[in-house]
Coordinates of C-alpha atoms and ligand atoms in Angstrom, one line a residue:
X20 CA 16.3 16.3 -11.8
X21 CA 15.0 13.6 -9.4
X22 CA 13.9 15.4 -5.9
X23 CA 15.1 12.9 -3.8
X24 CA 14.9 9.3 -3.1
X25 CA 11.1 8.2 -2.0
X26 CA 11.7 4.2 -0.3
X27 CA 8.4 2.4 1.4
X28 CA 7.2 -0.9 1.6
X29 CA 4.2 -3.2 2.3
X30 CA 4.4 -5.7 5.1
X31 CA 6.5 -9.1 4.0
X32 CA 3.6 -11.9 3.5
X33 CA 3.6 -15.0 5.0
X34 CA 3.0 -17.6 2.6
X35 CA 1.4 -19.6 4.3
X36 CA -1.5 -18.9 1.6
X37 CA -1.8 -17.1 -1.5
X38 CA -2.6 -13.3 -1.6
X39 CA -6.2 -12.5 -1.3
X40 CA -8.5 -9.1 -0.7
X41 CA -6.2 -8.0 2.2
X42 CA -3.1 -8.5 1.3
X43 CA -4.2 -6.8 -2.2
X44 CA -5.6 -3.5 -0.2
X45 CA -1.4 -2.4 1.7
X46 CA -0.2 -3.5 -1.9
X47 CA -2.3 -1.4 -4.5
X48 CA -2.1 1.2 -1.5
X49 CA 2.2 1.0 -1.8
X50 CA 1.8 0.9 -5.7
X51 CA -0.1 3.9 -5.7
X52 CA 2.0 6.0 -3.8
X53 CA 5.1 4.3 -5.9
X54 CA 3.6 5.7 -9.3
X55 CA 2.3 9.2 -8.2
X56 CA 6.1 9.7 -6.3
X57 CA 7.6 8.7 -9.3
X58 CA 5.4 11.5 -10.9
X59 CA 6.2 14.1 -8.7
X60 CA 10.3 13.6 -9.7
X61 CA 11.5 11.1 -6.6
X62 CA 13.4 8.2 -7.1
X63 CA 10.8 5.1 -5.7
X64 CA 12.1 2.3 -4.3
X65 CA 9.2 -0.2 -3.5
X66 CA 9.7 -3.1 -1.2
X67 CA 7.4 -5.9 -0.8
X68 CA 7.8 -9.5 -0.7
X69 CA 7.3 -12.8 0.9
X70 CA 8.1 -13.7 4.7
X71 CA 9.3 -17.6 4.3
X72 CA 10.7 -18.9 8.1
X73 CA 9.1 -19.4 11.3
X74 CA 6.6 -22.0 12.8
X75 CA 3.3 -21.3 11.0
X76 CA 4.9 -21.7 7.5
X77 CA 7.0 -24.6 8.4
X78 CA 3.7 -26.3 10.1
X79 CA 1.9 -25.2 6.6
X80 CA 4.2 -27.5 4.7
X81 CA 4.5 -30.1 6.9
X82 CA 0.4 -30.3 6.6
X83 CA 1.1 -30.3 2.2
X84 CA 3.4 -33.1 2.6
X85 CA 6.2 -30.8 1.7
X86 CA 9.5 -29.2 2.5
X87 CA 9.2 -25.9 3.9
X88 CA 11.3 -24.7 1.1
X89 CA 9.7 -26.2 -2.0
X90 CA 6.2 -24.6 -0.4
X91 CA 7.8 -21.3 -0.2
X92 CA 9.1 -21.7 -3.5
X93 CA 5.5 -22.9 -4.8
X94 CA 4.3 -19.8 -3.5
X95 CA 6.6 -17.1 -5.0
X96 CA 4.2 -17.0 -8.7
X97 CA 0.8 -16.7 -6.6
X98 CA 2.4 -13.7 -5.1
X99 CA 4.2 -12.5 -8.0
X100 CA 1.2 -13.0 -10.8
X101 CA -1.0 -11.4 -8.6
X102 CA 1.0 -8.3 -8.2
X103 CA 1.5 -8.5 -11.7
X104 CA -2.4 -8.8 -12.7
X105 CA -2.8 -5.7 -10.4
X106 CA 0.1 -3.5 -11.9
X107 CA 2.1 -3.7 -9.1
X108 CA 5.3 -1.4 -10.0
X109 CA 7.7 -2.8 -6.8
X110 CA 11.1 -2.0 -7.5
X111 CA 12.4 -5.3 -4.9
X112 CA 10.6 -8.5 -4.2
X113 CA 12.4 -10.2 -1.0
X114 CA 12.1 -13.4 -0.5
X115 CA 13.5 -14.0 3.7
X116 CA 15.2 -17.5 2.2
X117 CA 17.8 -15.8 0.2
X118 CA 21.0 -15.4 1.0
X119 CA 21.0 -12.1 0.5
X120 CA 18.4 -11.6 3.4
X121 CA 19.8 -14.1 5.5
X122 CA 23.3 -11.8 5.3
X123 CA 21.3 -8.8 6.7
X124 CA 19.8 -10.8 9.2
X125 CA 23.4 -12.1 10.4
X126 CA 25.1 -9.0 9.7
X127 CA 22.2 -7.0 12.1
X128 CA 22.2 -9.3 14.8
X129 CA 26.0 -10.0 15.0
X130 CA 26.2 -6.2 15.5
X131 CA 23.9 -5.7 18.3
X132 CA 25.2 -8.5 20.0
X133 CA 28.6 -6.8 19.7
X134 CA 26.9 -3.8 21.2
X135 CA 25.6 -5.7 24.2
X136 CA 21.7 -5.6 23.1
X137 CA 21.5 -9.6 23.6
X138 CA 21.7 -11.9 26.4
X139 CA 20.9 -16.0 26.3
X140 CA 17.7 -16.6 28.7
X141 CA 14.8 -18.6 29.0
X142 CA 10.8 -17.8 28.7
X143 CA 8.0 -20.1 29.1
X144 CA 4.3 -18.1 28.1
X145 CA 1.7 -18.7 25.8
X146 CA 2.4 -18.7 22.0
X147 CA 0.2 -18.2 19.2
X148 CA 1.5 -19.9 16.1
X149 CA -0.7 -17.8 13.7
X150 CA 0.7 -14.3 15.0
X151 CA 4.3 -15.6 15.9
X152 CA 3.3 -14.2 19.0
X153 CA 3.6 -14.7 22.9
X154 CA 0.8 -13.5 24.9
X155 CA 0.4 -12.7 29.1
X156 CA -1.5 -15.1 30.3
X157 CA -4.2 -12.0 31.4
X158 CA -4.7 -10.8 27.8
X159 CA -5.9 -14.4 27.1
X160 CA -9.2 -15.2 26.3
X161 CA -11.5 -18.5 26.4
X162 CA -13.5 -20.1 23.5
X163 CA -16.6 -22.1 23.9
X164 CA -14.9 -25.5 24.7
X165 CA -13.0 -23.5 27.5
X166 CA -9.9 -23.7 25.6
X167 CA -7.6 -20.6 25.7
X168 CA -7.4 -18.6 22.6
X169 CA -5.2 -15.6 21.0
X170 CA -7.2 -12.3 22.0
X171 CA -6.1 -11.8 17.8
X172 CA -7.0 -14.8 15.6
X173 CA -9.2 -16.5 18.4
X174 CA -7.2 -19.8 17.4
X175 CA -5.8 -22.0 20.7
X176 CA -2.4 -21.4 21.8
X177 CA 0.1 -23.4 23.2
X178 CA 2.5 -23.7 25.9
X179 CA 5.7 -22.7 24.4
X180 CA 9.4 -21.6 25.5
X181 CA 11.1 -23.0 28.5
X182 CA 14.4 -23.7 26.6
X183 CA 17.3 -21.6 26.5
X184 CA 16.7 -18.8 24.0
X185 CA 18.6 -15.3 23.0
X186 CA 16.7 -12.3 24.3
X187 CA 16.8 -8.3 23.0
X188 CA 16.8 -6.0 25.7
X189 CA 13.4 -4.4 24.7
X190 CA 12.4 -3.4 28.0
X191 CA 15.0 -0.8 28.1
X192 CA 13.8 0.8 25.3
X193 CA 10.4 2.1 27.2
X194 CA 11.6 5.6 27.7
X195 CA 13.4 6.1 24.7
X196 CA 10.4 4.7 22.6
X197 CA 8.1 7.0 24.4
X198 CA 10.4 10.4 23.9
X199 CA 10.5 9.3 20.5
X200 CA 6.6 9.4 19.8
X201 CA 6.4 12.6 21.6
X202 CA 9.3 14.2 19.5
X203 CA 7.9 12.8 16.5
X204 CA 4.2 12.5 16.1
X205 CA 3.9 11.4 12.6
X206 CA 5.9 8.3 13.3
X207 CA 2.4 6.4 14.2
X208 CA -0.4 7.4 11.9
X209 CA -3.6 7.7 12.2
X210 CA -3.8 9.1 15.6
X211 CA -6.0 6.2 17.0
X212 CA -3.2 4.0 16.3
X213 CA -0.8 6.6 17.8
X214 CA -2.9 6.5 21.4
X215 CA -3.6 2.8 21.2
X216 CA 0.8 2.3 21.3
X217 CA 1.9 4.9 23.5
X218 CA -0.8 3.4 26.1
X219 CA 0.7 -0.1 25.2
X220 CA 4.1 0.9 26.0
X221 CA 3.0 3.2 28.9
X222 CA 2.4 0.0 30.7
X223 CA 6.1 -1.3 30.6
X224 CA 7.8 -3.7 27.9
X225 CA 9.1 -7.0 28.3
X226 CA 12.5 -8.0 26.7
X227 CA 12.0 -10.3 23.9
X228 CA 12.4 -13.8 22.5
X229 CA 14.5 -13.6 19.2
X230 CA 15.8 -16.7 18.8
X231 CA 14.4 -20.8 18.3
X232 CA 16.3 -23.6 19.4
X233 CA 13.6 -26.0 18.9
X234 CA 13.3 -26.2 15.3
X235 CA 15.7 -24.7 12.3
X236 CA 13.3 -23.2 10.3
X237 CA 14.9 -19.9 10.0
X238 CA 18.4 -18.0 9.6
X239 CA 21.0 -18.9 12.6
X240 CA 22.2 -16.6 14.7
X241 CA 25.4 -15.5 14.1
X242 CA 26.8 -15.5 17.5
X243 CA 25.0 -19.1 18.4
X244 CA 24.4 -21.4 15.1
X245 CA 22.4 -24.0 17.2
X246 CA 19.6 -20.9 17.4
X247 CA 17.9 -19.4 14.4
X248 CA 16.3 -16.3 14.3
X249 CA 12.7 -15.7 15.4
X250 CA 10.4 -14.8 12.4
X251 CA 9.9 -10.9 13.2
X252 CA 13.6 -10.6 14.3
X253 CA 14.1 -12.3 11.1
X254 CA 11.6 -10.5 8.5
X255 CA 11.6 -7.0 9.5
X256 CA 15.0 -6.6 8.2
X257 CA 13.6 -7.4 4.8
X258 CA 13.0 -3.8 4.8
X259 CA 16.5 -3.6 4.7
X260 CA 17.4 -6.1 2.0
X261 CA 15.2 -4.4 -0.2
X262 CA 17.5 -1.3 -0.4
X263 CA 20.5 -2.9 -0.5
X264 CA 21.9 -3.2 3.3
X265 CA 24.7 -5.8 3.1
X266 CA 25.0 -6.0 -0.3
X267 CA 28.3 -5.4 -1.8
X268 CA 26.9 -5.5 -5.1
X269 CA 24.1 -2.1 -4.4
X270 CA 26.9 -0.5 -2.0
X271 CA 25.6 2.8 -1.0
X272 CA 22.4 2.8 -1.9
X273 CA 21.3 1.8 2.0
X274 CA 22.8 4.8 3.0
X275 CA 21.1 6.9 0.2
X276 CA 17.4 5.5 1.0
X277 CA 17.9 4.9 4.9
X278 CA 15.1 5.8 6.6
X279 CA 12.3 5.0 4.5
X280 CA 9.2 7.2 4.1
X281 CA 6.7 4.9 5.0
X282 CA 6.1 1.3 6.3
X283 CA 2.4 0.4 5.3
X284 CA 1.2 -2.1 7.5
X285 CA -2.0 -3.7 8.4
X286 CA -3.5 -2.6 12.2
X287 CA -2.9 -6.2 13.3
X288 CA 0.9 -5.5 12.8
X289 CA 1.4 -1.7 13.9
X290 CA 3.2 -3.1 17.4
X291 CA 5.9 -4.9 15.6
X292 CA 6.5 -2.2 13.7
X293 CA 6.1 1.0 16.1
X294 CA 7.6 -0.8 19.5
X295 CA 10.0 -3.5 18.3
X296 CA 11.3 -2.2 14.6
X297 CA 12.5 1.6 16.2
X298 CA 13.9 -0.3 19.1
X299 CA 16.0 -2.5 17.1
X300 CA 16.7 0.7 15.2
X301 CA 17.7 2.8 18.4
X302 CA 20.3 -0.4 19.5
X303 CA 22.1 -0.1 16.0
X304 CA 22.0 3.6 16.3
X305 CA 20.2 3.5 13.3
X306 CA 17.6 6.6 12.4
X307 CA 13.9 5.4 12.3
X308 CA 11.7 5.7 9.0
X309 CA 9.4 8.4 8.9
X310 CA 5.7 6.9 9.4
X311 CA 4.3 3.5 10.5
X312 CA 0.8 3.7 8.7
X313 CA -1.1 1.7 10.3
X314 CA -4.6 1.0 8.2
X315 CA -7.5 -0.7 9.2
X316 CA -9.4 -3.7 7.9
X317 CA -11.3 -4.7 5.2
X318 CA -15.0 -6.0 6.4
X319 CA -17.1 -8.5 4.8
X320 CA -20.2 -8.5 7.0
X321 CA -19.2 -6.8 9.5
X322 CA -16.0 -9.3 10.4
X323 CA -12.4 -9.0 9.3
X324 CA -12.0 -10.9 5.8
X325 CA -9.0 -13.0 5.9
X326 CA -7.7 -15.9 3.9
X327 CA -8.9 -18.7 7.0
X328 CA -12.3 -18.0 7.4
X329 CA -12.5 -19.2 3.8
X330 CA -14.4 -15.8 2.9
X331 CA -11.2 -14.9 0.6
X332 CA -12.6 -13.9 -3.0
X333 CA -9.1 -13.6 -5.3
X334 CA -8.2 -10.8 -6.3
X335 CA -8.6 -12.4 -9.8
X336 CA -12.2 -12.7 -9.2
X337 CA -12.9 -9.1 -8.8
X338 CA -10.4 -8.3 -11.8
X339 CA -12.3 -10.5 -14.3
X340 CA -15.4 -8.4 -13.7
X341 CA -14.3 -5.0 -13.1
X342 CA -10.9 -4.5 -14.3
X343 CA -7.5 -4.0 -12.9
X344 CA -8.2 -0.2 -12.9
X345 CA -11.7 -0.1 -11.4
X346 CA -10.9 -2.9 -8.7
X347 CA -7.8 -0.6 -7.7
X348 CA -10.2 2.8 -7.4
X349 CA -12.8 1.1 -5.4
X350 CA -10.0 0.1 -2.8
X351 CA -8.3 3.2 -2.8
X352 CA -11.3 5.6 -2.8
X353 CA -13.9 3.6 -1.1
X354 CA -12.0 2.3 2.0
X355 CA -10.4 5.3 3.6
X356 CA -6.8 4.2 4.7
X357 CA -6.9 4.1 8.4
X358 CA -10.4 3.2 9.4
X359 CA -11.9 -0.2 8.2
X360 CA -14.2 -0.9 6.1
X361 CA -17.0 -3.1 4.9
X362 CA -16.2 -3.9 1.2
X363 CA -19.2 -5.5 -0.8
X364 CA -20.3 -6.7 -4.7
X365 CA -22.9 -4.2 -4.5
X366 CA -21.0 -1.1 -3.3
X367 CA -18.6 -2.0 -5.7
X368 CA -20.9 -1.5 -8.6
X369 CA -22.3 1.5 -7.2
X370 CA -19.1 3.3 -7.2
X371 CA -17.9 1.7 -10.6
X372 CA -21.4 3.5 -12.1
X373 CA -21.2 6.8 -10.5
X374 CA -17.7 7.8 -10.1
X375 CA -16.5 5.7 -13.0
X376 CA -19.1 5.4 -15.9
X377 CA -21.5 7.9 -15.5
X378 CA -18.8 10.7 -14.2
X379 CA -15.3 10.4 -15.6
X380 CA -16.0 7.9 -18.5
X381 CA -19.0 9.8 -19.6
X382 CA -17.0 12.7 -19.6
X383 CA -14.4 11.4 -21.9
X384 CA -17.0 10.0 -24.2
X385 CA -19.1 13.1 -24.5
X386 CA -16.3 15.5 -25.0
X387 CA -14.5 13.0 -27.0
X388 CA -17.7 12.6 -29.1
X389 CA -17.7 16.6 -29.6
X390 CA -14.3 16.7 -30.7
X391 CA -15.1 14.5 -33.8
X392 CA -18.6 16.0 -34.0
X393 CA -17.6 19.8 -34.5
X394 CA -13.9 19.8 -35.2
X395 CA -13.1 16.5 -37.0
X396 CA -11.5 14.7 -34.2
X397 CA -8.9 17.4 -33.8
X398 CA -8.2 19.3 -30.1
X399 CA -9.3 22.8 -31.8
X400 CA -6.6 26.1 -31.7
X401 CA -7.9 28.4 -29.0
X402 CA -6.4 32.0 -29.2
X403 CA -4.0 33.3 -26.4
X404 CA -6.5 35.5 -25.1
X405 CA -9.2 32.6 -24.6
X406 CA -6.5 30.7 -23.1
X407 CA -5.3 33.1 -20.7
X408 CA -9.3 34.0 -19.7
X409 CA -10.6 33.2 -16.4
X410 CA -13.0 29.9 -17.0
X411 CA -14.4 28.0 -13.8
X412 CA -12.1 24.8 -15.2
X413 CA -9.1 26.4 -14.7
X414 CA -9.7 28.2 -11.6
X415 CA -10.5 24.7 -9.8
X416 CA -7.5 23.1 -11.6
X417 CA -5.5 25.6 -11.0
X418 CA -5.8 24.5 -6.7
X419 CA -6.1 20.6 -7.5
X420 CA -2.7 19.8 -7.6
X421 CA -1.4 21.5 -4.3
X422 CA -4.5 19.6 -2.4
X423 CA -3.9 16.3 -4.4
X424 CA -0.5 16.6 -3.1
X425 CA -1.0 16.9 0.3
X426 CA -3.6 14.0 0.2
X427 CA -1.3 11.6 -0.8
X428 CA 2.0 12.4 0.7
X429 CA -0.3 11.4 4.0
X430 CA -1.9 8.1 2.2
X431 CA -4.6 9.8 2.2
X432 CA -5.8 8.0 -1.1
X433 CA -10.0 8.9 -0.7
X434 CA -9.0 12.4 -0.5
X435 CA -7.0 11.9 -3.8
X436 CA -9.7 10.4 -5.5
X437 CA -12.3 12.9 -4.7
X438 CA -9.7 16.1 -5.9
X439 CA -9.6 14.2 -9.3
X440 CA -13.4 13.7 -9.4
X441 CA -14.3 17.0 -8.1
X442 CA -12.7 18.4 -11.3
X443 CA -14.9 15.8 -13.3
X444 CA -18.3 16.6 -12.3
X445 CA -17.2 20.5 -12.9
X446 CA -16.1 19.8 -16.0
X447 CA -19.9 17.8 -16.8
X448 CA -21.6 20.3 -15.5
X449 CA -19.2 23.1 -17.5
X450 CA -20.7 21.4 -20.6
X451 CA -23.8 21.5 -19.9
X452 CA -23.7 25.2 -18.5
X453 CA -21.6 25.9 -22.1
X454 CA -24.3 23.8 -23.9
X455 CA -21.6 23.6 -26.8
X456 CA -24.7 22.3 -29.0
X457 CA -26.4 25.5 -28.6
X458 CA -22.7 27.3 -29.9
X459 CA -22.4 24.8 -32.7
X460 CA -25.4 26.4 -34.4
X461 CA -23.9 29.8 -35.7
X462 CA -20.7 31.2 -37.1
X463 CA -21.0 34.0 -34.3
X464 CA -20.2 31.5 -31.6
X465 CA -17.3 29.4 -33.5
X466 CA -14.5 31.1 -31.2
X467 CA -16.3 30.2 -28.0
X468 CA -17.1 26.5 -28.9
X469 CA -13.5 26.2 -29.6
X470 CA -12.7 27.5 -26.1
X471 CA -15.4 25.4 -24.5
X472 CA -14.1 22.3 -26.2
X473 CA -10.5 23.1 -25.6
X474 CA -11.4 23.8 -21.8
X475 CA -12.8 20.3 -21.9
X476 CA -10.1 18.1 -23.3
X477 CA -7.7 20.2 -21.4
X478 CA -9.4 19.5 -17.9
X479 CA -9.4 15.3 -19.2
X480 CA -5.8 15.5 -19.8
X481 CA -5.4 17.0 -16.7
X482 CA -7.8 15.0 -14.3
X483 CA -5.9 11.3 -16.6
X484 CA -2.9 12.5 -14.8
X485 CA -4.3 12.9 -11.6
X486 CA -6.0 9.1 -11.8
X487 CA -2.8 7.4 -13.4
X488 CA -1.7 6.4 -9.8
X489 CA -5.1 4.9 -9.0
X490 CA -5.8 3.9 -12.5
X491 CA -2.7 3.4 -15.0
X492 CA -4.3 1.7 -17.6
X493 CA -7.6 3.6 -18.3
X494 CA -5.1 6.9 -17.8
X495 CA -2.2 5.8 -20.4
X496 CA -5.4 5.0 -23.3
X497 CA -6.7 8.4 -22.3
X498 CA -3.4 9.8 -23.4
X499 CA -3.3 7.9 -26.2
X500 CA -6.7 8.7 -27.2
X501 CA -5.5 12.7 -26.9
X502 CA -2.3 11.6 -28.9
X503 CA -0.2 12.5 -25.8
X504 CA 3.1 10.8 -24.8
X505 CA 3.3 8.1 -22.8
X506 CA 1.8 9.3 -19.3
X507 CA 4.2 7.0 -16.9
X508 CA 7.0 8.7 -19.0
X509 CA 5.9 12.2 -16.5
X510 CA 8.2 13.0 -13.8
X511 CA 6.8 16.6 -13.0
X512 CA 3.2 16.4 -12.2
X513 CA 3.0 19.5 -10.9
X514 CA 4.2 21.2 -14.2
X515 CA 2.2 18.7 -16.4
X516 CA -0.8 19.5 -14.8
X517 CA -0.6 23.3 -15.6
X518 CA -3.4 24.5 -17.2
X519 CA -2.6 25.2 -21.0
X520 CA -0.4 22.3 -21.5
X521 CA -2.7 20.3 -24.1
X522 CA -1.4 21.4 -28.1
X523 CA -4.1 22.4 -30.6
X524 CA -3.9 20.1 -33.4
X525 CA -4.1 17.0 -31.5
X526 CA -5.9 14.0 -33.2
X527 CA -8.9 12.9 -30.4
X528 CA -9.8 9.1 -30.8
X529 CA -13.5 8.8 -29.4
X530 CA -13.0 4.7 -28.6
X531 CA -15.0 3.0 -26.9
X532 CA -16.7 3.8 -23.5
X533 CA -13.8 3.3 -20.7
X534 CA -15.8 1.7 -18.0
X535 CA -19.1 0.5 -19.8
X536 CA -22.3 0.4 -17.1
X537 CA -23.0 -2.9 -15.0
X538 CA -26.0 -4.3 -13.8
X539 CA -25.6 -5.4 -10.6
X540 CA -27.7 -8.0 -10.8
X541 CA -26.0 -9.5 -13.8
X542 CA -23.0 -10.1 -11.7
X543 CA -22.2 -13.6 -10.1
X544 CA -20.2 -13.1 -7.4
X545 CA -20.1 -12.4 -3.8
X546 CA -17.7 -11.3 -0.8
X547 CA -18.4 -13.8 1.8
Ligands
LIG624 N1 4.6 -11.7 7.8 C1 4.0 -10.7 8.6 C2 4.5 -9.3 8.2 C3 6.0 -9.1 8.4 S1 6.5 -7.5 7.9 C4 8.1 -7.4 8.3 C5 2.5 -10.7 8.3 N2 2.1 -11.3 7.1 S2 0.6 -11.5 6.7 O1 0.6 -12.2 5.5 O2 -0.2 -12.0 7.7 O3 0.1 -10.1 6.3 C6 -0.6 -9.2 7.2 C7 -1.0 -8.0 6.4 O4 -1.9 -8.3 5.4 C8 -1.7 -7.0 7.2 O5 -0.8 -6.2 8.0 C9 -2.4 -6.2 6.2 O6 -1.4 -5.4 5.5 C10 -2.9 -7.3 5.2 N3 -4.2 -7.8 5.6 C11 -4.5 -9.0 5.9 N4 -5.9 -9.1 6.1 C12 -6.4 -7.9 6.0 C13 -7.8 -7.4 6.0 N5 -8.8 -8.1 6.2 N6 -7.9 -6.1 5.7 C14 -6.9 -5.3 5.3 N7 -5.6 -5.8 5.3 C15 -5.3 -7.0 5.8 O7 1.7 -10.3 9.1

């Protein structure tokens, strides 16, 4: 019985380049969320995709020589084989040139026209064609050549507007938006996010742009074909697409999925998403999704990495010498979602070796190893009184999932990592405590081996489930190697990770070690 529907989504890439580092980080975030929901009994839905319209992208092909829709279409297998070499499990992909998309645009705008949201104005201000953005004239800053720059990207911007556009009556939305943060104070997450938008629209809003006239780069506006539809106006309602609004052929499911749990977004985006998106919302009388979290950056020395300062290592890169699996756990555990964080090679290996090959791999080899060693490869029968006895495994176990729970229905994807290790460094030092050598050497102590053993492989099968969200792979051949089921195939967690659960008799594969040791200094890359 499925506990619900669970929908979220990552933010809708530009394409103007492939997907790199950052773009990676809000994915594998999404995707683990996606997997451990499905484990906990919801039904996922899992949007992502690729945000084709608007200036930057059509000035991206125009600099390739190219129409802007063969370079989107160029770009939909970087996108796609990367989320495929990282395991990404999204249940939609959206492309903003389908038709599909374009109907939910239409069918969205048409309907707060109807409802009086929209009026036909003009706006002359300073644009900023790498955030699709217009900037006050005062938040402006000046580069070295005296130019003035986006107080974002730090690029030029240009005099834009002028023309005839349509508007959204944002600015009467300032009261409303601020009653809802108040009433609801997960909506913006973390709280430094929180404080930095209810300052922002403390201050007073401005009604906004939605509409181009100058070039056709995007989906017309229903009410006024000679206009399309500005970029954000355009690709927030991919959200929407991706759970089936509009769509005669998933009829109902919008209604069974709207609001989403989550938006994950990037801090560069959180005002799009916590000022414009429930405003838009409010005007179709719509109910707002849950939470807008809003993480931070990833730092390469100290500066945000990002695919134009040319300090973009592919995600393939880091896969090649770490794995899908360990690139994923560095990410997740090693960058706590909501603050930024300085990602290197060398921290990268440090965390590989301690939490990966000297904690949980080392624990599967050594118990593994024991298994074959003093009960031919077999998970040994442990009487129902040994099982039922108090042992220190179970008593931390037997807490794990309720805190794991909590830490990631709130993203909170380093707590989740440190519940699961936390029950791997008992369970080393539980061996050596047990010294199961020691036990091996006399007949007197064959019943407690068993139970020392059992406790073991029971706490592995138990900390595998907890890591399958951050680590499928090395999880499912954990499994295997305890001749389990297929571990994707769980849709109660909570019960699966019960202590007692693993069946004597069980044929234990050693293998080979699951995240072998690396030498830093054998390694040839580097995060500029
Ligand atoms: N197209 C818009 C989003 C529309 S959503 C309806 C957009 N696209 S983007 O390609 O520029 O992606 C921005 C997102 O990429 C950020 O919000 C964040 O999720 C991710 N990141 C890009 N660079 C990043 C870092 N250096 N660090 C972490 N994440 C970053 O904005």
């Amino acid at each position: 019985m499925s506990k619900g529907t669970y929908s979220f989504t990552t933010p809708i890439y530009y394409v103007n380049a492939a997907p790199h580092l950052g773009t990676a980080y809000t994915t594998i975030a999404a995707d683990t969320v996606a997997r451990y929901q499905r484990m906990n009994g919801y039904d996922v839905a899992f949007v992502t995709g690729m945000d084709e319209h608007g200036q930057k992208v059509a000035d991206t092909a125009a600099s390739k020589g190219m129409t802007p829709q063969a370079w989107c279409d160029s770009m939909e297998s970087a996108f796609r084989d990367t989320w495929d070499l990282l395991d990404i499990t999204y249940t939609d992909f959206v492309r903003t040139t389908e038709p599909r998309h374009a109907r939910s645009v239409k069918q969205f705008w048409q309907d707060l026209y109807d409802r009086g949201w929209c009026y036909k104005g003009s706006y002359e201000g300073w644009y900023c064609v790498h955030e699709e953005t217009y900037y006050a004239e005062g938040d402006l800053e000046k580069n070295d050549e005296g130019e003035l720059v986006c107080p974002d990207c730090k690029r030029p911007v240009q005099k834009a507007g002028g023309e005839e556009n349509w508007f959204f009556k944002l600015s009467e939305f300032q009261d409303k938006l601020l009653a809802f943060y108040e009433e609801n104070p997960d909506f913006i997450r973390p709280e430094t996010r929180r404080n930095e938008i209810v300052s922002f629209v403390s201050g007073g809003l401005k009604d906004l742009s939605i509409s181009r006239s100058t070039f056709d780069w995007g989906v017309p506006l229903p009410f006024d074909e000679g206009h399309v539809a500005y970029v954000w106006a355009d690709a927030l309602l991919a959200y929407f697409t991706g759970v089936g609004y509009a769509d005669p052929e998933r009829a109902g499911e919008f209604d069974e999925r709207w609001p989403m749990q989550y938006h994950f977004v990037g801090k560069d985006i959180t005002r799009f998403h916590c000022v414009i998106w429930p405003a838009m919302l409010m005007a179709a009388g719509l109910p707002i999704t849950h939470t807008i979290f809003g993480h931070g950056f990833l730092l390469t020395k100290g500066e945000k990495m990002s695919k134009s300062k040319g300090n973009a290592l592919k995600p393939a890169d880091l896969v090649s010498v770490f794995g899908v699996d360990a690139y994923r756990y560095y990410f997740m555990s090693d960058v706590q979602f909501g603050h930024d964080g300085s990602i290197s090679i060398e921290r990268m290996v440090q965390v590989y070796n301690a939490d990966l090959a000297n904690t949980w791999g080392n624990l599967c080899s050594r118990v593994f190893n024991m298994t074959t060693k003093y009960f031919e490869g077999s998970v040994p029968a442990v009487s129902a009184e040994a099982l039922a006895a108090a042992n220190p495994l179970r008593a931390l176990s037997d807490e794990l999932y309720a805190e794991y729970d909590r830490c990631l229905a709130a993203a909170d994807f380093t707590g989740a990592a440190a519940a699961a290790q936390k029950l791997a460094s008992r369970v080393n030092l539980y061996v050596e405590e047990s010294a199961p050598w020691n036990l091996a050497k006399s007949e007197e102590t064959a019943d407690e081996l068993a139970a020392v053993i059992y406790n073991a492989l029971e706490a592995i099968r138990i900390i595998a489930l907890y890591l399958a969200p951050l680590m499928p792979n090395t999880s499912a051949e954990v499994f295997r190697r305890l001749s389990l089921g297929d571990i994707v195939a769980v849709t109660d967690i909570e019960a699966a990770t019960t202590w007692g659960g693993l069946p004597a008799g069980n044929a234990v594969e050693t293998g080979d070690p699951l995240f072998p040791r690396l030498d830093a200094a054998a390694i040839d890359l580097s995060i500029e």
